[in-house]
mmCIF file of C-alpha atoms in Angstrom:
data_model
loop_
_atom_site.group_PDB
_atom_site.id
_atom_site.type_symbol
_atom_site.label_atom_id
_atom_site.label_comp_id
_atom_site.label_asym_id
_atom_site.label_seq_id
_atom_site.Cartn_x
_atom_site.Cartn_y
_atom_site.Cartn_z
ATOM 1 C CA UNK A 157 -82.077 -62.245 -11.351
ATOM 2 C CA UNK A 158 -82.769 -59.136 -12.801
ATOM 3 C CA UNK A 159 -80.082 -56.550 -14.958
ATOM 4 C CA UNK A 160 -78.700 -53.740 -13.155
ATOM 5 C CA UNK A 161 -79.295 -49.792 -14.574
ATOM 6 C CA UNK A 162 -75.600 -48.296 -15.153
ATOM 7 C CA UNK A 163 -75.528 -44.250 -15.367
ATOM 8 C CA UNK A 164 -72.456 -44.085 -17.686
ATOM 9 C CA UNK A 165 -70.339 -40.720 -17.630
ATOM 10 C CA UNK A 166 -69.187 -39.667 -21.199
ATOM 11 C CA UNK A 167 -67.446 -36.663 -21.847
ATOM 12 C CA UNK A 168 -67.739 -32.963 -21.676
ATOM 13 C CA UNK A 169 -66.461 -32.147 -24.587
ATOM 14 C CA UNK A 170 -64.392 -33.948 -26.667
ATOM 15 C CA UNK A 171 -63.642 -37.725 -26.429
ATOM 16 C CA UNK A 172 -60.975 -37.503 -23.863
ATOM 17 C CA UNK A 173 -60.351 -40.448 -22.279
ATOM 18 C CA UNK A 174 -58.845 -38.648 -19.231
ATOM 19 C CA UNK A 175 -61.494 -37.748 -17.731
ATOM 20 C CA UNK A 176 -63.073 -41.522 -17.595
ATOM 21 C CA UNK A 177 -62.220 -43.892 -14.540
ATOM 22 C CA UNK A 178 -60.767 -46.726 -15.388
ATOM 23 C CA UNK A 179 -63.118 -48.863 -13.359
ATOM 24 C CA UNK A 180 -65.735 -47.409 -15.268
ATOM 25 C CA UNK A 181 -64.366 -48.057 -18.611
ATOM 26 C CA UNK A 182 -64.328 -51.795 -17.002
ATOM 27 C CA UNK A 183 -67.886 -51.599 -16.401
ATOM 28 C CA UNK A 184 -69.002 -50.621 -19.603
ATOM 29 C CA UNK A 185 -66.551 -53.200 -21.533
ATOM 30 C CA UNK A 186 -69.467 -55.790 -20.102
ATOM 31 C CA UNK A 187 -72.532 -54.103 -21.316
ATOM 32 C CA UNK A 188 -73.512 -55.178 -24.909
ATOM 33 C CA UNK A 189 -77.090 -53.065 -24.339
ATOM 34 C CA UNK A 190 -77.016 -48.916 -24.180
ATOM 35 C CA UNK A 191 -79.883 -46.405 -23.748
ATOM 36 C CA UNK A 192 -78.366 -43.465 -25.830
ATOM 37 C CA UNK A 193 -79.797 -40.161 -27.278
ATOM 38 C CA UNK A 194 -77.399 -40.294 -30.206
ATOM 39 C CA UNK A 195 -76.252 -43.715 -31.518
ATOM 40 C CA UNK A 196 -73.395 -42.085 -33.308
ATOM 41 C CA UNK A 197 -72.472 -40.242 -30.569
ATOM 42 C CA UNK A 198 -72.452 -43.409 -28.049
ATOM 43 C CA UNK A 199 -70.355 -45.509 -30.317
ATOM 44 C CA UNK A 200 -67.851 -42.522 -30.504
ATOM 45 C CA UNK A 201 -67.795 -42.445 -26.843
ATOM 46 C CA UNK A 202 -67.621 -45.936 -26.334
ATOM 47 C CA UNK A 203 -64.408 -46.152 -28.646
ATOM 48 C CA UNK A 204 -62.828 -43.770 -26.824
ATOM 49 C CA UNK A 205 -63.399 -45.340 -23.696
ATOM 50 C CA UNK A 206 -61.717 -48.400 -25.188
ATOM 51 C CA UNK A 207 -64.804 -50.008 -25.975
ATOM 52 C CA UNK A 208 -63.878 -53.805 -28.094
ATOM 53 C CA UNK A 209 -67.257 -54.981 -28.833
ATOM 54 C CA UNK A 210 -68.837 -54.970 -32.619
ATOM 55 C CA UNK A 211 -71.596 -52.294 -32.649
ATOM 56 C CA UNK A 212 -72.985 -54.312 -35.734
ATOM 57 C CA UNK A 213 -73.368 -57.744 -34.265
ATOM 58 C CA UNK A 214 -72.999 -57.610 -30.161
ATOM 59 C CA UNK A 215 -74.626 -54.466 -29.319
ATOM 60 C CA UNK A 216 -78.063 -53.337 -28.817
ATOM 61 C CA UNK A 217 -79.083 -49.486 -29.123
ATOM 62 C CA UNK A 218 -82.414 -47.539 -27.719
ATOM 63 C CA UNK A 219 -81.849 -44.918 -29.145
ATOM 64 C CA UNK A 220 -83.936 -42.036 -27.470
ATOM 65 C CA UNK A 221 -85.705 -38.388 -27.977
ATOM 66 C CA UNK A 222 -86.850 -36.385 -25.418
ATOM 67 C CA UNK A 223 -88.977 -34.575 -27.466
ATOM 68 C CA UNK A 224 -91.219 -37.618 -28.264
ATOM 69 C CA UNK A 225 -92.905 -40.626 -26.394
ATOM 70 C CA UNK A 226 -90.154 -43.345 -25.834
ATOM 71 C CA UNK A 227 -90.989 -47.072 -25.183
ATOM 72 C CA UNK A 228 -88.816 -46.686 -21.498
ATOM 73 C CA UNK A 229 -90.893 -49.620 -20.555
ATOM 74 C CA UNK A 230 -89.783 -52.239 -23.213
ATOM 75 C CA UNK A 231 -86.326 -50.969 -23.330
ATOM 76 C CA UNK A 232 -86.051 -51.524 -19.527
ATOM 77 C CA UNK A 233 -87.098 -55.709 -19.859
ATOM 78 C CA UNK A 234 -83.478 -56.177 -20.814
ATOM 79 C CA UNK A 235 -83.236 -55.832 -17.386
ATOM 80 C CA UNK A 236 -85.883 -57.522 -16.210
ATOM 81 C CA UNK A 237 -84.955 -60.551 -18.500
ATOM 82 C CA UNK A 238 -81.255 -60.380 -16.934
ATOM 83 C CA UNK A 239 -78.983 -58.181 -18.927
ATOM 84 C CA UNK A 240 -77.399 -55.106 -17.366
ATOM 85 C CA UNK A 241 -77.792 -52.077 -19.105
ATOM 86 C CA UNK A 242 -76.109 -48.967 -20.067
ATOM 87 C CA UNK A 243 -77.535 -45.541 -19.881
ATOM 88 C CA UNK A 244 -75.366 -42.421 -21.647
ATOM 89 C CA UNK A 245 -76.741 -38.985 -22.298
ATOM 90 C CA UNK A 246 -74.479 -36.852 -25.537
ATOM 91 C CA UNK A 247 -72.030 -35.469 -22.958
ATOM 92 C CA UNK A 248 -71.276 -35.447 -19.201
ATOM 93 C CA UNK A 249 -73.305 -37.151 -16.469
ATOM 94 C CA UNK A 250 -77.083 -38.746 -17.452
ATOM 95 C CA UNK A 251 -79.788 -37.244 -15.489
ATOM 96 C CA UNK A 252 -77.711 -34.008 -14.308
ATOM 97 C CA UNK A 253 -79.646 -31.139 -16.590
ATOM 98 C CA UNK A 254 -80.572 -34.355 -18.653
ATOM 99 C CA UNK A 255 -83.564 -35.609 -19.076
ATOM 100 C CA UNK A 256 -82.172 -39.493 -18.582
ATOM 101 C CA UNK A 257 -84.007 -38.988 -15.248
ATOM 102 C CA UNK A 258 -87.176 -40.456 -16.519
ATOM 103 C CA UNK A 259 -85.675 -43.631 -17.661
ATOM 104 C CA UNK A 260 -84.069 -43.936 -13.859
ATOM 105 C CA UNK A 261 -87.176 -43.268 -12.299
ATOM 106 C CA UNK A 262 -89.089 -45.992 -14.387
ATOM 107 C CA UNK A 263 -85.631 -48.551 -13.577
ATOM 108 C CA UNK A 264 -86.971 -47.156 -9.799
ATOM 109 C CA UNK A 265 -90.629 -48.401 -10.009
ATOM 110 C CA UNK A 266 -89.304 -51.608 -11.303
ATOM 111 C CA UNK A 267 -87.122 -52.474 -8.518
ATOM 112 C CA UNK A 268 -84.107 -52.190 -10.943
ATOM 113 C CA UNK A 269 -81.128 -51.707 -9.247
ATOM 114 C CA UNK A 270 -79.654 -48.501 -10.496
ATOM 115 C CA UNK A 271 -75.748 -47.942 -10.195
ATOM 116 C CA UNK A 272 -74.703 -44.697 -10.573
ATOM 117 C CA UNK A 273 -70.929 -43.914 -12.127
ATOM 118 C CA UNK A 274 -68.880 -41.167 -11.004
ATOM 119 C CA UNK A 275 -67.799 -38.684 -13.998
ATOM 120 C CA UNK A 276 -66.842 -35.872 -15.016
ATOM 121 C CA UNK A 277 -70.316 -32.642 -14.348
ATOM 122 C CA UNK A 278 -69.726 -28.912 -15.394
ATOM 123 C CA UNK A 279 -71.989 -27.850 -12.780
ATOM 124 C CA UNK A 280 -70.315 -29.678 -10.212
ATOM 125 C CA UNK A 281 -66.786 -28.705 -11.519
ATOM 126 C CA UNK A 282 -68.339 -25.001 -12.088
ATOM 127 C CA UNK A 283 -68.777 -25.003 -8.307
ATOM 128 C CA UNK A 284 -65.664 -26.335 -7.306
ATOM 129 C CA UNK A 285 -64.081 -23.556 -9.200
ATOM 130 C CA UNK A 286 -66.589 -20.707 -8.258
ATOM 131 C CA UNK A 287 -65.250 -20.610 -4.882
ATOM 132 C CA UNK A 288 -68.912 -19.649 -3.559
ATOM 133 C CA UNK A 289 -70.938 -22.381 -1.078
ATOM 134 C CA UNK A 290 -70.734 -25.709 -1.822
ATOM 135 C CA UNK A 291 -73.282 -26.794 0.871
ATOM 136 C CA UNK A 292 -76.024 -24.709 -0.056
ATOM 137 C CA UNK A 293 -76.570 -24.251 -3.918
ATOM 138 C CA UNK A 294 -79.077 -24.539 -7.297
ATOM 139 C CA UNK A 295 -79.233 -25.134 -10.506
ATOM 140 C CA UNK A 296 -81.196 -23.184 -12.328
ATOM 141 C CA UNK A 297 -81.158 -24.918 -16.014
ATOM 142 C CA UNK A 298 -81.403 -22.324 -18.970
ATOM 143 C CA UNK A 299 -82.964 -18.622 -17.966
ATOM 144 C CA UNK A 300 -85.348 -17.343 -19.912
ATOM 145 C CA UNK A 301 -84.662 -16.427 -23.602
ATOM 146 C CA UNK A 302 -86.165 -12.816 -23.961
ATOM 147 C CA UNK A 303 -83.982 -10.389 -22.101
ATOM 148 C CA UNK A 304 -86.403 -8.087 -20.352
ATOM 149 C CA UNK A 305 -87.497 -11.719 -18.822
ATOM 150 C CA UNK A 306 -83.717 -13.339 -18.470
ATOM 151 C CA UNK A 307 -83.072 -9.500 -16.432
ATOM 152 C CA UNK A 308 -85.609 -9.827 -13.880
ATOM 153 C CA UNK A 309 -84.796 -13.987 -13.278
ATOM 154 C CA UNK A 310 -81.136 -12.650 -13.091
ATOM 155 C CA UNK A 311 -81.909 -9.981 -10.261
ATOM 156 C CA UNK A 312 -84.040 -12.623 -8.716
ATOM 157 C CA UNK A 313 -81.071 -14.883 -8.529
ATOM 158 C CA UNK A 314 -78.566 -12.297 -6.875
ATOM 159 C CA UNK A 315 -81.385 -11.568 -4.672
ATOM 160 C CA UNK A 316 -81.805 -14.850 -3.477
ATOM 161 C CA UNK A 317 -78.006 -15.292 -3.205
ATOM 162 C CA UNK A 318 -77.141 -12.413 -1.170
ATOM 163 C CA UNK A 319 -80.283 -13.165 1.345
ATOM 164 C CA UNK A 320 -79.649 -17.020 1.749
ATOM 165 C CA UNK A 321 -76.206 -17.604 1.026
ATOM 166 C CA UNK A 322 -76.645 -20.366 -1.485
ATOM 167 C CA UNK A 323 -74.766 -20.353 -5.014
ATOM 168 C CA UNK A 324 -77.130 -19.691 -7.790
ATOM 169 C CA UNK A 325 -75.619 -21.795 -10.886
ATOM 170 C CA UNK A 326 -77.120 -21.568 -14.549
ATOM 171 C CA UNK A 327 -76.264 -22.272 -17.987
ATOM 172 C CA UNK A 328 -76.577 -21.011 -21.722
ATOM 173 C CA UNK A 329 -76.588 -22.473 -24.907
ATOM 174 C CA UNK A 330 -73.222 -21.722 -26.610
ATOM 175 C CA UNK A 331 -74.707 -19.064 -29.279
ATOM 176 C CA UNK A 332 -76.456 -17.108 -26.787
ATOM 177 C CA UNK A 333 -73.130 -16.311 -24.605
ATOM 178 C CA UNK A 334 -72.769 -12.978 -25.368
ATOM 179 C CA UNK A 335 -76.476 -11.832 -24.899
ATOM 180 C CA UNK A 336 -76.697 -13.186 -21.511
ATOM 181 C CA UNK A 337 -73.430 -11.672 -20.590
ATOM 182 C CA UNK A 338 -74.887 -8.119 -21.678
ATOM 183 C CA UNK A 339 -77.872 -8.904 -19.914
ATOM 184 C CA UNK A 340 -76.013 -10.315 -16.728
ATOM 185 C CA UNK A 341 -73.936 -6.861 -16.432
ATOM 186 C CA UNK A 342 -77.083 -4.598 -16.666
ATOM 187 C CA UNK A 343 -79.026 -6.878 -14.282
ATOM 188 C CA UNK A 344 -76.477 -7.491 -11.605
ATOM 189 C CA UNK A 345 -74.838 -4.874 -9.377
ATOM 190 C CA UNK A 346 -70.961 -3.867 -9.622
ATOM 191 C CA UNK A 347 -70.170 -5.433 -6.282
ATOM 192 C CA UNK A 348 -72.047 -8.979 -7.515
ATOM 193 C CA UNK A 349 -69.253 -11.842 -7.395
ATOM 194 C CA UNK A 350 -70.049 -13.530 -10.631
ATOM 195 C CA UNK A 351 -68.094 -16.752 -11.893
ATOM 196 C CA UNK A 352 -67.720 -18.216 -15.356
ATOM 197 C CA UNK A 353 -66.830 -21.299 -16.284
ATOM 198 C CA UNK A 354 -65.908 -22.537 -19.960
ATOM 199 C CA UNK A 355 -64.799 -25.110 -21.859
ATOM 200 C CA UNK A 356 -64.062 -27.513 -18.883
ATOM 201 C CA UNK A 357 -61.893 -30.539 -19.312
ATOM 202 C CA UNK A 358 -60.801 -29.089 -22.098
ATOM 203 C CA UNK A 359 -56.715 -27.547 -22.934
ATOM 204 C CA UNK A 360 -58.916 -24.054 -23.211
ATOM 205 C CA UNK A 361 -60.596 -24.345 -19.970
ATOM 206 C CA UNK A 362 -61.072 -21.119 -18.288
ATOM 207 C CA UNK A 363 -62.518 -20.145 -14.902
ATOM 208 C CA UNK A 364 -62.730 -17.009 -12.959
ATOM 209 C CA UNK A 365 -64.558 -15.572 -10.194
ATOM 210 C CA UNK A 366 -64.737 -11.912 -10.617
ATOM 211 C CA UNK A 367 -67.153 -8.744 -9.041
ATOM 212 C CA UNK A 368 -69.266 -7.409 -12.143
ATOM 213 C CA UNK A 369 -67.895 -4.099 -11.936
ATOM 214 C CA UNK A 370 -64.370 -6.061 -12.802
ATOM 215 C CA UNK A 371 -65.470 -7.995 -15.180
ATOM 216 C CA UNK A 372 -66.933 -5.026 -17.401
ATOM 217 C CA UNK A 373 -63.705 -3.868 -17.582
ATOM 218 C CA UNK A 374 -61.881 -6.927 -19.299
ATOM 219 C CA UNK A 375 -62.841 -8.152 -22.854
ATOM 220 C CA UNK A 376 -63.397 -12.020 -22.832
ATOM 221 C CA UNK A 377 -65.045 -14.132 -25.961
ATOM 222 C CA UNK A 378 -67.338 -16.899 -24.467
ATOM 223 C CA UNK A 379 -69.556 -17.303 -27.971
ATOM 224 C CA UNK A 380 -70.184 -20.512 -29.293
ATOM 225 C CA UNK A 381 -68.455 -21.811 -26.100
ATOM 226 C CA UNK A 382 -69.781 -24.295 -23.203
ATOM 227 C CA UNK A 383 -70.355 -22.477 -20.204
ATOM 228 C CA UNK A 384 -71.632 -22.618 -16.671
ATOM 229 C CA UNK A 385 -72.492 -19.058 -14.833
ATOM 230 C CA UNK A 386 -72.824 -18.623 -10.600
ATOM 231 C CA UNK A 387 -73.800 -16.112 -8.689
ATOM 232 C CA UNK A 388 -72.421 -16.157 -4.703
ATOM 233 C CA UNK A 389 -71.295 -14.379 -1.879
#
């Protein structure tokens, strides 16, 4: 009988074992074999999801790079030779803005069963909080770095959003907060609803929901910080 594929949740943020299901942290208490981007990372992760196994001695790591050609294929014959396996990205849900999706879609072809585990997802929790539509929506992934560029995709965005109703959602890298936030009030018109969401999960979480010609009037400090942006009606 062949292994089972388990999508592992880790954390957002920090290693807080809140935000981990306890039926998960069951789960993963049986797996001795991990797909992982970051071996250092996972076994930080792992501990804090109360984790009793020797890393040393009763635990196998792939560890991966998206950048570079992976061996998905031999990693996955744990699987195929019985052993379930874990798959973790370096924070928040594999395969959601992660690339873990190509590993799943070679379990797929296989005729691996693939069990996903619910966990904590800033773009998921970024909607919740936006209070735009939750049945129509998209990601977006990272806009485009020059500005001129990121402008037009942003008046793209609130131009699809206004038309169709669905929640445009996008993200940032933390460094690069405060240039899309100047470029996001010159793009976007006053009356724009625009949300932020930072840090979540964490005790400096902050969302807010605001029209553009609001938000230009408050000072906030987003740099170096993890956020999620939406655009709605």
């Amino acid at each position: 009988m062949k292994g089972k594929l388990y999508i592992v949740p880790t954390f957002l943020s920090d290693a807080d074992s809140n935000t981990i299901l306890e039926g998960n942290k069951t789960v993963v208490n049986t797996l001795t074999c991990f797909i992982v981007e970051d071996v250092k990372t996972a076994r930080r992760h792992l501990r804090a999801m109360g984790y009793k196994k020797n890393f040393d001695e009763e635990v196998t790591f792939f560890e991966w790079d998206k950048h570079k050609g992976n061996p998905i294929h031999s990693w996955l014959e744990k699987c195929e030779q019985g052993f379930d396996v874990g798959l973790m990205s370096e924070c928040g849900t594999p395969c959601i803005a992660d690339p873990g999706n190509l590993i799943v879609k070679e379990a797929q072809r296989k005729n691996i069963q693939v069990v996903p585990m619910v966990g904590a997802n800033s773009i998921l929790l970024a909607l919740m909080a936006s209070g735009f539509s939750g049945q129509q929506f998209s990601f977006h992934g990272y806009l485009p770095i020059q500005s001129a560029d990121r402008i037009k995709k942003l008046r793209q965005l609130e131009e699809l959003a206004k038309r169709t109703g669905f929640t445009q959602l996008f993200m940032e890298t933390p460094f690069r907060n405060e240039s899309m936030l100047r470029d996001v009030f010159i793009a976007l018109q006053p009356s724009t609803l625009f949300h932020v969401s930072c840090d979540l999960t964490l005790a400096t979480e902050f969302t807010a929901t605001k029209k553009i010609e609001d938000w230009k009037k408050e000072k906030h400090t987003f740099q170096k910080r993890y956020c999620i942006y939406a655009i709605g009606v």
